[in-house]
């Protein structure tokens, strides 16, 4: 089957393209390269052992999207394209709403125009907000997001639910990711933040490589065993494999389903620092600072539904997540930029 991967040059998209091709699917990548590079696509092709079409296109560009659907025979779309920085979304909310929500609506309209109504969407555990208690399960009420980025995910979920309510030909899988970390085993593709990283593991690995002096640990007074925040870290290759299961299911049926993609286990910030030090053999200095506004104390998934319905389960543990993050960081100390490809 031929799968259009929006944002396919990005962190999760590139890993998913490798696994899609290994699973026997054809891939078409669309990206505007606002947060990614051509080197990632070249390396993805090399790892997958296969060429695929690439379109430099923005999801807000209706004619550009039509051109892709005219040229390619697309069976389903995996929709990763979007802006994802929580902090930036607070300072540029209108850009986030336009890019993520406006772009998604344009994409869904063009899909419908071409009779392609099979969609796997990158949502986030952030939609569970602050009122729910972990483990988060898919039937919990969502809302109460603490930043515009999170609100874009909430709204796009709702838009797809409304599209399905109005037209039962749609087949939609809403995937709520927990905390993706790690990189491909080869050390060739991985997460390459543009600026100072917002997320924990890229920050830790940049401290380890010497690009940043120390980690700020945001609070040690949470009601958790060591006082630091607890999250459900999932290896990006496990996450990618979850997309293969989800897309194969939407290809077979219609309906709208929601799945958590996590491991079901929570780890604290300090546990992650220790696991990373063990995997890398490098000391990661840190200092405790104030809590980061909008953070919850504990977030981890109830993964029963994905296991029961998709037959998918995350298999890679903390040591592998840290080893693979470190291999990517060590081999690409300045990310893709210095690759000269
Ligand atoms: P990423 O930034 O590496 O990938 C997103 C890609 O989309 C980038 O290559 C970017 O250039 C592209 N893009 C952005 N706006 C676009 C537009 N208007 N048109 C075309 N391309 C555009 O991010 P990622 O970590 O791979 O995340 C992929 C998706 O998963 C995003 O939607 C993100 O919100 C979601 N998600 C990520 C996480 C995480 O922690 N990484 C967690 C939950 C959900
Ligand atoms: C993890 C833990 C921090 C950085 C965010 C988004 C979410 C999703 C994934 C994606 C927390 C602590 C972090 C640092 C720290 N988005 N931390 N020092 O906040 O669970 O989720 O990314 O597109 O929508 O909100 O992930 O990696 O930022 O933080 O102490 O420098 O690490 O307080 O406990 P989070 P994170």
JSON list of N, CA and C in Angstrom, two decimals, residues 41-115:
[
{"chain": "A", "resi": 41, "resn": "UNK", "atom": "N", "xyz": [16.25, 12.74, 5.08]},
{"chain": "A", "resi": 41, "resn": "UNK", "atom": "CA", "xyz": [15.53, 11.95, 4.07]},
{"chain": "A", "resi": 41, "resn": "UNK", "atom": "C", "xyz": [16.52, 11.04, 3.34]},
{"chain": "A", "resi": 42, "resn": "UNK", "atom": "N", "xyz": [17.69, 11.56, 3.00]},
{"chain": "A", "resi": 42, "resn": "UNK", "atom": "CA", "xyz": [18.69, 10.73, 2.31]},
{"chain": "A", "resi": 42, "resn": "UNK", "atom": "C", "xyz": [19.08, 9.54, 3.18]},
{"chain": "A", "resi": 43, "resn": "UNK", "atom": "N", "xyz": [19.27, 9.80, 4.45]},
{"chain": "A", "resi": 43, "resn": "UNK", "atom": "CA", "xyz": [19.68, 8.70, 5.34]},
{"chain": "A", "resi": 43, "resn": "UNK", "atom": "C", "xyz": [18.53, 7.70, 5.55]},
{"chain": "A", "resi": 44, "resn": "UNK", "atom": "N", "xyz": [17.31, 8.21, 5.57]},
{"chain": "A", "resi": 44, "resn": "UNK", "atom": "CA", "xyz": [16.15, 7.32, 5.69]},
{"chain": "A", "resi": 44, "resn": "UNK", "atom": "C", "xyz": [16.09, 6.39, 4.49]},
{"chain": "A", "resi": 45, "resn": "UNK", "atom": "N", "xyz": [16.30, 6.95, 3.31]},
{"chain": "A", "resi": 45, "resn": "UNK", "atom": "CA", "xyz": [16.30, 6.12, 2.09]},
{"chain": "A", "resi": 45, "resn": "UNK", "atom": "C", "xyz": [17.38, 5.04, 2.19]},
{"chain": "A", "resi": 46, "resn": "UNK", "atom": "N", "xyz": [18.56, 5.45, 2.64]},
{"chain": "A", "resi": 46, "resn": "UNK", "atom": "CA", "xyz": [19.67, 4.49, 2.73]},
{"chain": "A", "resi": 46, "resn": "UNK", "atom": "C", "xyz": [19.34, 3.38, 3.74]},
{"chain": "A", "resi": 47, "resn": "UNK", "atom": "N", "xyz": [18.77, 3.75, 4.88]},
{"chain": "A", "resi": 47, "resn": "UNK", "atom": "CA", "xyz": [18.45, 2.74, 5.90]},
{"chain": "A", "resi": 47, "resn": "UNK", "atom": "C", "xyz": [17.33, 1.81, 5.44]},
{"chain": "A", "resi": 48, "resn": "UNK", "atom": "N", "xyz": [16.38, 2.40, 4.70]},
{"chain": "A", "resi": 48, "resn": "UNK", "atom": "CA", "xyz": [15.25, 1.59, 4.22]},
{"chain": "A", "resi": 48, "resn": "UNK", "atom": "C", "xyz": [15.67, 0.72, 3.04]},
{"chain": "A", "resi": 49, "resn": "UNK", "atom": "N", "xyz": [16.77, 1.10, 2.39]},
{"chain": "A", "resi": 49, "resn": "UNK", "atom": "CA", "xyz": [17.25, 0.34, 1.23]},
{"chain": "A", "resi": 49, "resn": "UNK", "atom": "C", "xyz": [16.37, 0.55, 0.03]},
{"chain": "A", "resi": 50, "resn": "UNK", "atom": "N", "xyz": [15.67, 1.69, -0.01]},
{"chain": "A", "resi": 50, "resn": "UNK", "atom": "CA", "xyz": [14.74, 1.91, -1.11]},
{"chain": "A", "resi": 50, "resn": "UNK", "atom": "C", "xyz": [14.54, 3.41, -1.31]},
{"chain": "A", "resi": 51, "resn": "UNK", "atom": "N", "xyz": [14.34, 3.80, -2.55]},
{"chain": "A", "resi": 51, "resn": "UNK", "atom": "CA", "xyz": [14.05, 5.20, -2.84]},
{"chain": "A", "resi": 51, "resn": "UNK", "atom": "C", "xyz": [12.55, 5.45, -2.63]},
{"chain": "A", "resi": 52, "resn": "UNK", "atom": "N", "xyz": [12.18, 6.70, -2.42]},
{"chain": "A", "resi": 52, "resn": "UNK", "atom": "CA", "xyz": [10.75, 7.05, -2.37]},
{"chain": "A", "resi": 52, "resn": "UNK", "atom": "C", "xyz": [10.61, 8.50, -2.80]},
{"chain": "A", "resi": 53, "resn": "UNK", "atom": "N", "xyz": [9.39, 8.88, -3.20]},
{"chain": "A", "resi": 53, "resn": "UNK", "atom": "CA", "xyz": [9.15, 10.25, -3.65]},
{"chain": "A", "resi": 53, "resn": "UNK", "atom": "C", "xyz": [9.15, 11.20, -2.46]},
{"chain": "A", "resi": 54, "resn": "UNK", "atom": "N", "xyz": [9.72, 12.37, -2.71]},
{"chain": "A", "resi": 54, "resn": "UNK", "atom": "CA", "xyz": [9.75, 13.41, -1.68]},
{"chain": "A", "resi": 54, "resn": "UNK", "atom": "C", "xyz": [9.16, 14.68, -2.28]},
{"chain": "A", "resi": 55, "resn": "UNK", "atom": "N", "xyz": [8.22, 15.29, -1.58]},
{"chain": "A", "resi": 55, "resn": "UNK", "atom": "CA", "xyz": [7.65, 16.58, -2.00]},
{"chain": "A", "resi": 55, "resn": "UNK", "atom": "C", "xyz": [7.96, 17.63, -0.95]},
{"chain": "A", "resi": 56, "resn": "UNK", "atom": "N", "xyz": [8.64, 18.71, -1.37]},
{"chain": "A", "resi": 56, "resn": "UNK", "atom": "CA", "xyz": [8.80, 19.85, -0.47]},
{"chain": "A", "resi": 56, "resn": "UNK", "atom": "C", "xyz": [7.49, 20.62, -0.56]},
{"chain": "A", "resi": 57, "resn": "UNK", "atom": "N", "xyz": [6.67, 20.49, 0.42]},
{"chain": "A", "resi": 57, "resn": "UNK", "atom": "CA", "xyz": [5.31, 21.04, 0.34]},
{"chain": "A", "resi": 57, "resn": "UNK", "atom": "C", "xyz": [4.83, 21.37, 1.75]},
{"chain": "A", "resi": 58, "resn": "UNK", "atom": "N", "xyz": [3.99, 22.36, 1.85]},
{"chain": "A", "resi": 58, "resn": "UNK", "atom": "CA", "xyz": [3.43, 22.77, 3.13]},
{"chain": "A", "resi": 58, "resn": "UNK", "atom": "C", "xyz": [1.99, 22.24, 3.20]},
{"chain": "A", "resi": 59, "resn": "UNK", "atom": "N", "xyz": [1.58, 21.74, 4.35]},
{"chain": "A", "resi": 59, "resn": "UNK", "atom": "CA", "xyz": [0.21, 21.21, 4.43]},
{"chain": "A", "resi": 59, "resn": "UNK", "atom": "C", "xyz": [-0.85, 22.31, 4.31]},
{"chain": "A", "resi": 60, "resn": "UNK", "atom": "N", "xyz": [-0.43, 23.57, 4.37]},
{"chain": "A", "resi": 60, "resn": "UNK", "atom": "CA", "xyz": [-1.40, 24.67, 4.18]},
{"chain": "A", "resi": 60, "resn": "UNK", "atom": "C", "xyz": [-1.56, 25.01, 2.70]},
{"chain": "A", "resi": 61, "resn": "UNK", "atom": "N", "xyz": [-0.75, 24.38, 1.84]},
{"chain": "A", "resi": 61, "resn": "UNK", "atom": "CA", "xyz": [-0.75, 24.68, 0.41]},
{"chain": "A", "resi": 61, "resn": "UNK", "atom": "C", "xyz": [-1.69, 23.71, -0.32]},
{"chain": "A", "resi": 62, "resn": "UNK", "atom": "N", "xyz": [-2.92, 24.15, -0.49]},
{"chain": "A", "resi": 62, "resn": "UNK", "atom": "CA", "xyz": [-3.96, 23.26, -1.07]},
{"chain": "A", "resi": 62, "resn": "UNK", "atom": "C", "xyz": [-3.56, 22.76, -2.46]},
{"chain": "A", "resi": 63, "resn": "UNK", "atom": "N", "xyz": [-3.05, 23.66, -3.30]},
{"chain": "A", "resi": 63, "resn": "UNK", "atom": "CA", "xyz": [-2.69, 23.24, -4.67]},
{"chain": "A", "resi": 63, "resn": "UNK", "atom": "C", "xyz": [-1.51, 22.26, -4.64]},
{"chain": "A", "resi": 64, "resn": "UNK", "atom": "N", "xyz": [-0.57, 22.52, -3.75]},
{"chain": "A", "resi": 64, "resn": "UNK", "atom": "CA", "xyz": [0.58, 21.62, -3.59]},
{"chain": "A", "resi": 64, "resn": "UNK", "atom": "C", "xyz": [0.11, 20.22, -3.18]},
{"chain": "A", "resi": 65, "resn": "UNK", "atom": "N", "xyz": [-0.85, 20.17, -2.27]},
{"chain": "A", "resi": 65, "resn": "UNK", "atom": "CA", "xyz": [-1.39, 18.88, -1.82]},
{"chain": "A", "resi": 65, "resn": "UNK", "atom": "C", "xyz": [-2.13, 18.19, -2.97]},
{"chain": "A", "resi": 66, "resn": "UNK", "atom": "N", "xyz": [-2.91, 18.97, -3.70]},
{"chain": "A", "resi": 66, "resn": "UNK", "atom": "CA", "xyz": [-3.66, 18.38, -4.84]},
{"chain": "A", "resi": 66, "resn": "UNK", "atom": "C", "xyz": [-2.70, 17.77, -5.84]},
{"chain": "A", "resi": 67, "resn": "UNK", "atom": "N", "xyz": [-1.61, 18.47, -6.08]},
{"chain": "A", "resi": 67, "resn": "UNK", "atom": "CA", "xyz": [-0.61, 17.98, -7.02]},
{"chain": "A", "resi": 67, "resn": "UNK", "atom": "C", "xyz": [-0.09, 16.60, -6.58]},
{"chain": "A", "resi": 68, "resn": "UNK", "atom": "N", "xyz": [0.15, 16.44, -5.29]},
{"chain": "A", "resi": 68, "resn": "UNK", "atom": "CA", "xyz": [0.65, 15.14, -4.80]},
{"chain": "A", "resi": 68, "resn": "UNK", "atom": "C", "xyz": [-0.40, 14.05, -5.00]},
{"chain": "A", "resi": 69, "resn": "UNK", "atom": "N", "xyz": [-1.65, 14.36, -4.64]},
{"chain": "A", "resi": 69, "resn": "UNK", "atom": "CA", "xyz": [-2.70, 13.34, -4.77]},
{"chain": "A", "resi": 69, "resn": "UNK", "atom": "C", "xyz": [-2.99, 13.02, -6.25]},
{"chain": "A", "resi": 70, "resn": "UNK", "atom": "N", "xyz": [-2.74, 14.00, -7.14]},
{"chain": "A", "resi": 70, "resn": "UNK", "atom": "CA", "xyz": [-2.93, 13.71, -8.56]},
{"chain": "A", "resi": 70, "resn": "UNK", "atom": "C", "xyz": [-1.84, 12.79, -9.09]},
{"chain": "A", "resi": 71, "resn": "UNK", "atom": "N", "xyz": [-0.61, 13.03, -8.62]},
{"chain": "A", "resi": 71, "resn": "UNK", "atom": "CA", "xyz": [0.53, 12.27, -9.16]},
{"chain": "A", "resi": 71, "resn": "UNK", "atom": "C", "xyz": [0.67, 10.89, -8.54]},
{"chain": "A", "resi": 72, "resn": "UNK", "atom": "N", "xyz": [0.33, 10.78, -7.27]},
{"chain": "A", "resi": 72, "resn": "UNK", "atom": "CA", "xyz": [0.56, 9.53, -6.54]},
{"chain": "A", "resi": 72, "resn": "UNK", "atom": "C", "xyz": [-0.77, 8.87, -6.24]},
{"chain": "A", "resi": 73, "resn": "UNK", "atom": "N", "xyz": [-0.73, 7.56, -6.12]},
{"chain": "A", "resi": 73, "resn": "UNK", "atom": "CA", "xyz": [-1.95, 6.87, -5.73]},
{"chain": "A", "resi": 73, "resn": "UNK", "atom": "C", "xyz": [-1.82, 6.58, -4.23]},
{"chain": "A", "resi": 74, "resn": "UNK", "atom": "N", "xyz": [-2.44, 7.43, -3.42]},
{"chain": "A", "resi": 74, "resn": "UNK", "atom": "CA", "xyz": [-2.25, 7.35, -1.97]},
{"chain": "A", "resi": 74, "resn": "UNK", "atom": "C", "xyz": [-3.40, 6.54, -1.33]},
{"chain": "A", "resi": 75, "resn": "UNK", "atom": "N", "xyz": [-3.04, 5.52, -0.55]},
{"chain": "A", "resi": 75, "resn": "UNK", "atom": "CA", "xyz": [-4.07, 4.71, 0.11]},
{"chain": "A", "resi": 75, "resn": "UNK", "atom": "C", "xyz": [-4.40, 5.23, 1.51]},
{"chain": "A", "resi": 76, "resn": "UNK", "atom": "N", "xyz": [-3.40, 5.81, 2.19]},
{"chain": "A", "resi": 76, "resn": "UNK", "atom": "CA", "xyz": [-3.62, 6.30, 3.56]},
{"chain": "A", "resi": 76, "resn": "UNK", "atom": "C", "xyz": [-2.58, 7.36, 3.87]},
{"chain": "A", "resi": 77, "resn": "UNK", "atom": "N", "xyz": [-2.88, 8.15, 4.88]},
{"chain": "A", "resi": 77, "resn": "UNK", "atom": "CA", "xyz": [-1.95, 9.22, 5.29]},
{"chain": "A", "resi": 77, "resn": "UNK", "atom": "C", "xyz": [-1.57, 9.03, 6.75]},
{"chain": "A", "resi": 78, "resn": "UNK", "atom": "N", "xyz": [-0.27, 9.13, 7.03]},
{"chain": "A", "resi": 78, "resn": "UNK", "atom": "CA", "xyz": [0.17, 9.24, 8.42]},
{"chain": "A", "resi": 78, "resn": "UNK", "atom": "C", "xyz": [0.59, 10.69, 8.59]},
{"chain": "A", "resi": 79, "resn": "UNK", "atom": "N", "xyz": [-0.07, 11.39, 9.49]},
{"chain": "A", "resi": 79, "resn": "UNK", "atom": "CA", "xyz": [0.06, 12.85, 9.56]},
{"chain": "A", "resi": 79, "resn": "UNK", "atom": "C", "xyz": [0.88, 13.30, 10.78]},
{"chain": "A", "resi": 80, "resn": "UNK", "atom": "N", "xyz": [2.19, 13.49, 10.51]},
{"chain": "A", "resi": 80, "resn": "UNK", "atom": "CA", "xyz": [3.10, 13.97, 11.55]},
{"chain": "A", "resi": 80, "resn": "UNK", "atom": "C", "xyz": [3.32, 15.48, 11.47]},
{"chain": "A", "resi": 81, "resn": "UNK", "atom": "N", "xyz": [3.10, 16.08, 10.28]},
{"chain": "A", "resi": 81, "resn": "UNK", "atom": "CA", "xyz": [3.54, 17.47, 10.08]},
{"chain": "A", "resi": 81, "resn": "UNK", "atom": "C", "xyz": [2.88, 18.40, 11.08]},
{"chain": "A", "resi": 82, "resn": "UNK", "atom": "N", "xyz": [3.71, 19.20, 11.73]},
{"chain": "A", "resi": 82, "resn": "UNK", "atom": "CA", "xyz": [3.18, 20.17, 12.69]},
{"chain": "A", "resi": 82, "resn": "UNK", "atom": "C", "xyz": [4.32, 20.78, 13.46]},
{"chain": "A", "resi": 83, "resn": "UNK", "atom": "N", "xyz": [4.03, 21.91, 14.09]},
{"chain": "A", "resi": 83, "resn": "UNK", "atom": "CA", "xyz": [5.01, 22.53, 14.98]},
{"chain": "A", "resi": 83, "resn": "UNK", "atom": "C", "xyz": [4.80, 21.95, 16.37]},
{"chain": "A", "resi": 84, "resn": "UNK", "atom": "N", "xyz": [5.89, 21.76, 17.12]},
{"chain": "A", "resi": 84, "resn": "UNK", "atom": "CA", "xyz": [5.73, 20.96, 18.35]},
{"chain": "A", "resi": 84, "resn": "UNK", "atom": "C", "xyz": [6.37, 21.55, 19.60]},
{"chain": "A", "resi": 85, "resn": "UNK", "atom": "N", "xyz": [6.81, 22.80, 19.55]},
{"chain": "A", "resi": 85, "resn": "UNK", "atom": "CA", "xyz": [7.46, 23.33, 20.74]},
{"chain": "A", "resi": 85, "resn": "UNK", "atom": "C", "xyz": [6.43, 23.98, 21.67]},
{"chain": "A", "resi": 86, "resn": "UNK", "atom": "N", "xyz": [6.35, 23.44, 22.88]},
{"chain": "A", "resi": 86, "resn": "UNK", "atom": "CA", "xyz": [5.39, 23.93, 23.87]},
{"chain": "A", "resi": 86, "resn": "UNK", "atom": "C", "xyz": [5.64, 25.41, 24.16]},
{"chain": "A", "resi": 87, "resn": "UNK", "atom": "N", "xyz": [6.92, 25.77, 24.43]},
{"chain": "A", "resi": 87, "resn": "UNK", "atom": "CA", "xyz": [7.27, 27.15, 24.79]},
{"chain": "A", "resi": 87, "resn": "UNK", "atom": "C", "xyz": [6.99, 28.11, 23.65]},
{"chain": "A", "resi": 88, "resn": "UNK", "atom": "N", "xyz": [7.41, 27.72, 22.44]},
{"chain": "A", "resi": 88, "resn": "UNK", "atom": "CA", "xyz": [7.21, 28.59, 21.27]},
{"chain": "A", "resi": 88, "resn": "UNK", "atom": "C", "xyz": [5.71, 28.79, 21.01]},
{"chain": "A", "resi": 89, "resn": "UNK", "atom": "N", "xyz": [4.92, 27.76, 21.29]},
{"chain": "A", "resi": 89, "resn": "UNK", "atom": "CA", "xyz": [3.48, 27.89, 21.02]},
{"chain": "A", "resi": 89, "resn": "UNK", "atom": "C", "xyz": [2.84, 28.93, 21.95]},
{"chain": "A", "resi": 90, "resn": "UNK", "atom": "N", "xyz": [3.45, 29.18, 23.10]},
{"chain": "A", "resi": 90, "resn": "UNK", "atom": "CA", "xyz": [2.91, 30.20, 24.01]},
{"chain": "A", "resi": 90, "resn": "UNK", "atom": "C", "xyz": [3.24, 31.59, 23.51]},
{"chain": "A", "resi": 91, "resn": "UNK", "atom": "N", "xyz": [4.41, 31.73, 22.81]},
{"chain": "A", "resi": 91, "resn": "UNK", "atom": "CA", "xyz": [4.74, 33.06, 22.32]},
{"chain": "A", "resi": 91, "resn": "UNK", "atom": "C", "xyz": [4.20, 33.30, 20.90]},
{"chain": "A", "resi": 92, "resn": "UNK", "atom": "N", "xyz": [3.91, 32.25, 20.15]},
{"chain": "A", "resi": 92, "resn": "UNK", "atom": "CA", "xyz": [3.36, 32.43, 18.80]},
{"chain": "A", "resi": 92, "resn": "UNK", "atom": "C", "xyz": [2.11, 31.56, 18.61]},
{"chain": "A", "resi": 93, "resn": "UNK", "atom": "N", "xyz": [1.08, 31.77, 19.43]},
{"chain": "A", "resi": 93, "resn": "UNK", "atom": "CA", "xyz": [-0.09, 30.88, 19.35]},
{"chain": "A", "resi": 93, "resn": "UNK", "atom": "C", "xyz": [-0.77, 30.89, 17.99]},
{"chain": "A", "resi": 94, "resn": "UNK", "atom": "N", "xyz": [-0.85, 32.09, 17.37]},
{"chain": "A", "resi": 94, "resn": "UNK", "atom": "CA", "xyz": [-1.61, 32.15, 16.10]},
{"chain": "A", "resi": 94, "resn": "UNK", "atom": "C", "xyz": [-0.91, 31.34, 15.02]},
{"chain": "A", "resi": 95, "resn": "UNK", "atom": "N", "xyz": [0.44, 31.38, 15.00]},
{"chain": "A", "resi": 95, "resn": "UNK", "atom": "CA", "xyz": [1.19, 30.58, 14.02]},
{"chain": "A", "resi": 95, "resn": "UNK", "atom": "C", "xyz": [0.94, 29.08, 14.27]},
{"chain": "A", "resi": 96, "resn": "UNK", "atom": "N", "xyz": [0.88, 28.70, 15.55]},
{"chain": "A", "resi": 96, "resn": "UNK", "atom": "CA", "xyz": [0.63, 27.28, 15.84]},
{"chain": "A", "resi": 96, "resn": "UNK", "atom": "C", "xyz": [-0.77, 26.86, 15.39]},
{"chain": "A", "resi": 97, "resn": "UNK", "atom": "N", "xyz": [-1.76, 27.72, 15.67]},
{"chain": "A", "resi": 97, "resn": "UNK", "atom": "CA", "xyz": [-3.12, 27.35, 15.26]},
{"chain": "A", "resi": 97, "resn": "UNK", "atom": "C", "xyz": [-3.21, 27.30, 13.73]},
{"chain": "A", "resi": 98, "resn": "UNK", "atom": "N", "xyz": [-2.56, 28.25, 13.07]},
{"chain": "A", "resi": 98, "resn": "UNK", "atom": "CA", "xyz": [-2.63, 28.27, 11.61]},
{"chain": "A", "resi": 98, "resn": "UNK", "atom": "C", "xyz": [-1.92, 27.05, 11.01]},
{"chain": "A", "resi": 99, "resn": "UNK", "atom": "N", "xyz": [-0.70, 26.81, 11.49]},
{"chain": "A", "resi": 99, "resn": "UNK", "atom": "CA", "xyz": [0.09, 25.72, 10.92]},
{"chain": "A", "resi": 99, "resn": "UNK", "atom": "C", "xyz": [-0.54, 24.36, 11.24]},
{"chain": "A", "resi": 100, "resn": "UNK", "atom": "N", "xyz": [-0.79, 24.13, 12.52]},
{"chain": "A", "resi": 100, "resn": "UNK", "atom": "CA", "xyz": [-1.23, 22.78, 12.91]},
{"chain": "A", "resi": 100, "resn": "UNK", "atom": "C", "xyz": [-2.70, 22.54, 12.58]},
{"chain": "A", "resi": 101, "resn": "UNK", "atom": "N", "xyz": [-3.55, 23.48, 12.97]},
{"chain": "A", "resi": 101, "resn": "UNK", "atom": "CA", "xyz": [-4.99, 23.24, 12.77]},
{"chain": "A", "resi": 101, "resn": "UNK", "atom": "C", "xyz": [-5.37, 23.60, 11.33]},
{"chain": "A", "resi": 102, "resn": "UNK", "atom": "N", "xyz": [-4.98, 24.81, 10.89]},
{"chain": "A", "resi": 102, "resn": "UNK", "atom": "CA", "xyz": [-5.31, 25.22, 9.52]},
{"chain": "A", "resi": 102, "resn": "UNK", "atom": "C", "xyz": [-4.75, 24.21, 8.52]},
{"chain": "A", "resi": 103, "resn": "UNK", "atom": "N", "xyz": [-3.48, 23.85, 8.69]},
{"chain": "A", "resi": 103, "resn": "UNK", "atom": "CA", "xyz": [-2.84, 22.89, 7.78]},
{"chain": "A", "resi": 103, "resn": "UNK", "atom": "C", "xyz": [-3.55, 21.54, 7.80]},
{"chain": "A", "resi": 104, "resn": "UNK", "atom": "N", "xyz": [-3.93, 21.09, 8.97]},
{"chain": "A", "resi": 104, "resn": "UNK", "atom": "CA", "xyz": [-4.59, 19.77, 9.06]},
{"chain": "A", "resi": 104, "resn": "UNK", "atom": "C", "xyz": [-5.94, 19.80, 8.35]},
{"chain": "A", "resi": 105, "resn": "UNK", "atom": "N", "xyz": [-6.70, 20.87, 8.54]},
{"chain": "A", "resi": 105, "resn": "UNK", "atom": "CA", "xyz": [-8.02, 20.95, 7.89]},
{"chain": "A", "resi": 105, "resn": "UNK", "atom": "C", "xyz": [-7.84, 20.94, 6.37]},
{"chain": "A", "resi": 106, "resn": "UNK", "atom": "N", "xyz": [-6.87, 21.69, 5.88]},
{"chain": "A", "resi": 106, "resn": "UNK", "atom": "CA", "xyz": [-6.63, 21.70, 4.42]},
{"chain": "A", "resi": 106, "resn": "UNK", "atom": "C", "xyz": [-6.27, 20.29, 3.94]},
{"chain": "A", "resi": 107, "resn": "UNK", "atom": "N", "xyz": [-5.40, 19.64, 4.68]},
{"chain": "A", "resi": 107, "resn": "UNK", "atom": "CA", "xyz": [-5.01, 18.27, 4.32]},
{"chain": "A", "resi": 107, "resn": "UNK", "atom": "C", "xyz": [-6.23, 17.34, 4.30]},
{"chain": "A", "resi": 108, "resn": "UNK", "atom": "N", "xyz": [-7.07, 17.40, 5.34]},
{"chain": "A", "resi": 108, "resn": "UNK", "atom": "CA", "xyz": [-8.23, 16.49, 5.39]},
{"chain": "A", "resi": 108, "resn": "UNK", "atom": "C", "xyz": [-9.19, 16.78, 4.23]},
{"chain": "A", "resi": 109, "resn": "UNK", "atom": "N", "xyz": [-9.34, 18.07, 3.88]},
{"chain": "A", "resi": 109, "resn": "UNK", "atom": "CA", "xyz": [-10.23, 18.41, 2.77]},
{"chain": "A", "resi": 109, "resn": "UNK", "atom": "C", "xyz": [-9.70, 17.85, 1.45]},
{"chain": "A", "resi": 110, "resn": "UNK", "atom": "N", "xyz": [-8.39, 17.99, 1.23]},
{"chain": "A", "resi": 110, "resn": "UNK", "atom": "CA", "xyz": [-7.84, 17.49, -0.03]},
{"chain": "A", "resi": 110, "resn": "UNK", "atom": "C", "xyz": [-7.92, 15.97, -0.06]},
{"chain": "A", "resi": 111, "resn": "UNK", "atom": "N", "xyz": [-7.67, 15.33, 1.08]},
{"chain": "A", "resi": 111, "resn": "UNK", "atom": "CA", "xyz": [-7.82, 13.87, 1.13]},
{"chain": "A", "resi": 111, "resn": "UNK", "atom": "C", "xyz": [-9.23, 13.47, 0.70]},
{"chain": "A", "resi": 112, "resn": "UNK", "atom": "N", "xyz": [-10.24, 14.14, 1.29]},
{"chain": "A", "resi": 112, "resn": "UNK", "atom": "CA", "xyz": [-11.64, 13.79, 0.99]},
{"chain": "A", "resi": 112, "resn": "UNK", "atom": "C", "xyz": [-11.93, 14.02, -0.49]},
{"chain": "A", "resi": 113, "resn": "UNK", "atom": "N", "xyz": [-11.39, 15.11, -1.01]},
{"chain": "A", "resi": 113, "resn": "UNK", "atom": "CA", "xyz": [-11.58, 15.44, -2.44]},
{"chain": "A", "resi": 113, "resn": "UNK", "atom": "C", "xyz": [-11.10, 14.30, -3.33]},
{"chain": "A", "resi": 114, "resn": "UNK", "atom": "N", "xyz": [-10.03, 13.64, -2.91]},
{"chain": "A", "resi": 114, "resn": "UNK", "atom": "CA", "xyz": [-9.45, 12.56, -3.73]},
{"chain": "A", "resi": 114, "resn": "UNK", "atom": "C", "xyz": [-9.91, 11.17, -3.24]},
{"chain": "A", "resi": 115, "resn": "UNK", "atom": "N", "xyz": [-10.90, 11.16, -2.35]},
{"chain": "A", "resi": 115, "resn": "UNK", "atom": "CA", "xyz": [-11.47, 9.89, -1.90]},
{"chain": "A", "resi": 115, "resn": "UNK", "atom": "C", "xyz": [-10.54, 9.07, -1.01]}
]
